[in-house]
C-alpha cells in the first residue's frame, strides 16, 4: 500500500495571509472526505498549491499563549477572561506568522510503512502528501492509517463490535 492509496485529497487549505480568525473558522468546518467535520490542522499553500506550512490547533494555542508566561509558574493563579482576551487580540495575526514551517511530507508513491514510521518518530497525526509536480495533493491522517491496519489485521472489511 502507498500513501496515495489512503490519502484524502486536500479540499480545504489556508494561505499565509489569512488571519487566525479566518483560519479557526475554517478548521471548525473543514471537509474531511465528503463530511464537514472540522479538522485539527490544515495545510498552508502558496498560489501555486505548493506547501509552505501547516496550521494546527496547537499553533493556535501557542499564538494565544504569551511567551513570557513560560517563564512563570502560574499553576496557582487564575485570571478569569484572560484566554478570551488574548484570543481576541490574536485574531488578526496572520497564519504565516504562527504556522509550523518545517513540515514533514511524503510523496504519493511512498510506502505506507514509511508514513507510519514518520508519524511515530515525529509524533505527528497528519502527513501532507506531495504529488510528482511538488504540489500538495492530499493528507494522511493517523485515523486512516489505523483503519488500514485494522483492515489488514482482520483480513478484509470484517468489523466486529462488541456490545
GROMACS .gro file of C-alpha atoms in nm, residues 54-153:
model
  100
   54UNK     CA    1   0.079   2.367   0.843
   55UNK     CA    2  -0.151   2.534   1.090
   56UNK     CA    3  -0.271   2.313   1.373
   57UNK     CA    4  -0.482   2.364   1.683
   58UNK     CA    5  -0.156   2.363   1.878
   59UNK     CA    6  -0.021   2.652   1.669
   60UNK     CA    7  -0.337   2.850   1.751
   61UNK     CA    8  -0.295   2.775   2.123
   62UNK     CA    9   0.066   2.894   2.105
   63UNK     CA   10  -0.047   3.216   1.934
   64UNK     CA   11  -0.283   3.289   2.224
   65UNK     CA   12  -0.035   3.193   2.498
   66UNK     CA   13   0.214   3.477   2.561
   67UNK     CA   14   0.575   3.357   2.557
   68UNK     CA   15   0.655   3.534   2.885
   69UNK     CA   16   0.412   3.300   3.064
   70UNK     CA   17   0.651   3.010   3.004
   71UNK     CA   18   0.891   3.173   3.248
   72UNK     CA   19   0.647   3.173   3.538
   73UNK     CA   20   0.478   2.907   3.746
   74UNK     CA   21   0.117   3.009   3.703
   75UNK     CA   22  -0.049   2.693   3.831
   76UNK     CA   23  -0.173   2.870   4.145
   77UNK     CA   24  -0.321   3.168   3.963
   78UNK     CA   25  -0.638   3.210   3.764
   79UNK     CA   26  -0.724   3.514   3.564
   80UNK     CA   27  -1.081   3.493   3.450
   81UNK     CA   28  -1.126   3.612   3.097
   82UNK     CA   29  -0.755   3.613   3.015
   83UNK     CA   30  -0.774   3.344   2.746
   84UNK     CA   31  -1.072   3.512   2.585
   85UNK     CA   32  -0.897   3.849   2.584
   86UNK     CA   33  -0.575   3.707   2.439
   87UNK     CA   34  -0.772   3.513   2.177
   88UNK     CA   35  -0.940   3.833   2.059
   89UNK     CA   36  -0.604   4.010   2.036
   90UNK     CA   37  -0.456   3.718   1.838
   91UNK     CA   38  -0.747   3.704   1.590
   92UNK     CA   39  -0.581   3.936   1.338
   93UNK     CA   40  -0.241   3.766   1.341
   94UNK     CA   41  -0.150   3.622   1.003
   95UNK     CA   42  -0.135   3.245   0.959
   96UNK     CA   43   0.214   3.282   0.811
   97UNK     CA   44   0.347   3.415   1.142
   98UNK     CA   45   0.221   3.127   1.357
   99UNK     CA   46   0.214   2.825   1.126
  100UNK     CA   47   0.465   2.543   1.153
  101UNK     CA   48   0.708   2.589   0.866
  102UNK     CA   49   0.917   2.272   0.899
  103UNK     CA   50   0.660   2.025   0.774
  104UNK     CA   51   0.733   1.657   0.724
  105UNK     CA   52   0.583   1.529   0.400
  106UNK     CA   53   0.567   1.214   0.190
  107UNK     CA   54   0.530   1.161  -0.180
  108UNK     CA   55   0.231   0.985  -0.333
  109UNK     CA   56   0.431   0.670  -0.404
  110UNK     CA   57   0.594   0.636  -0.062
  111UNK     CA   58   0.514   0.305   0.110
  112UNK     CA   59   0.260   0.316   0.391
  113UNK     CA   60   0.523   0.183   0.635
  114UNK     CA   61   0.736   0.493   0.568
  115UNK     CA   62   0.433   0.708   0.654
  116UNK     CA   63   0.378   0.516   0.980
  117UNK     CA   64   0.748   0.547   1.064
  118UNK     CA   65   0.748   0.925   1.009
  119UNK     CA   66   0.427   0.973   1.209
  120UNK     CA   67   0.557   0.775   1.506
  121UNK     CA   68   0.913   0.912   1.509
  122UNK     CA   69   0.793   1.271   1.480
  123UNK     CA   70   0.479   1.242   1.692
  124UNK     CA   71   0.255   1.380   1.418
  125UNK     CA   72  -0.106   1.295   1.345
  126UNK     CA   73  -0.135   1.425   0.990
  127UNK     CA   74   0.105   1.395   0.700
  128UNK     CA   75   0.081   1.601   0.380
  129UNK     CA   76   0.122   1.407   0.057
  130UNK     CA   77   0.308   1.578  -0.229
  131UNK     CA   78   0.245   1.482  -0.592
  132UNK     CA   79   0.501   1.444  -0.870
  133UNK     CA   80   0.479   1.815  -0.957
  134UNK     CA   81   0.558   1.921  -0.600
  135UNK     CA   82   0.204   2.030  -0.519
  136UNK     CA   83   0.013   1.930  -0.206
  137UNK     CA   84  -0.220   1.652  -0.319
  138UNK     CA   85  -0.364   1.510  -0.001
  139UNK     CA   86  -0.336   1.433   0.368
  140UNK     CA   87  -0.284   1.111   0.555
  141UNK     CA   88  -0.443   1.113   0.898
  142UNK     CA   89  -0.348   0.888   1.188
  143UNK     CA   90  -0.703   0.752   1.195
  144UNK     CA   91  -0.687   0.644   0.830
  145UNK     CA   92  -0.358   0.462   0.887
  146UNK     CA   93  -0.515   0.291   1.188
  147UNK     CA   94  -0.811   0.170   0.979
  148UNK     CA   95  -0.576   0.040   0.708
  149UNK     CA   96  -0.402  -0.162   0.981
  150UNK     CA   97  -0.737  -0.284   1.116
  151UNK     CA   98  -0.841  -0.396   0.769
  152UNK     CA   99  -0.512  -0.585   0.724
  153UNK     CA  100  -0.540  -0.748   1.069
   0.00000   0.00000   0.00000
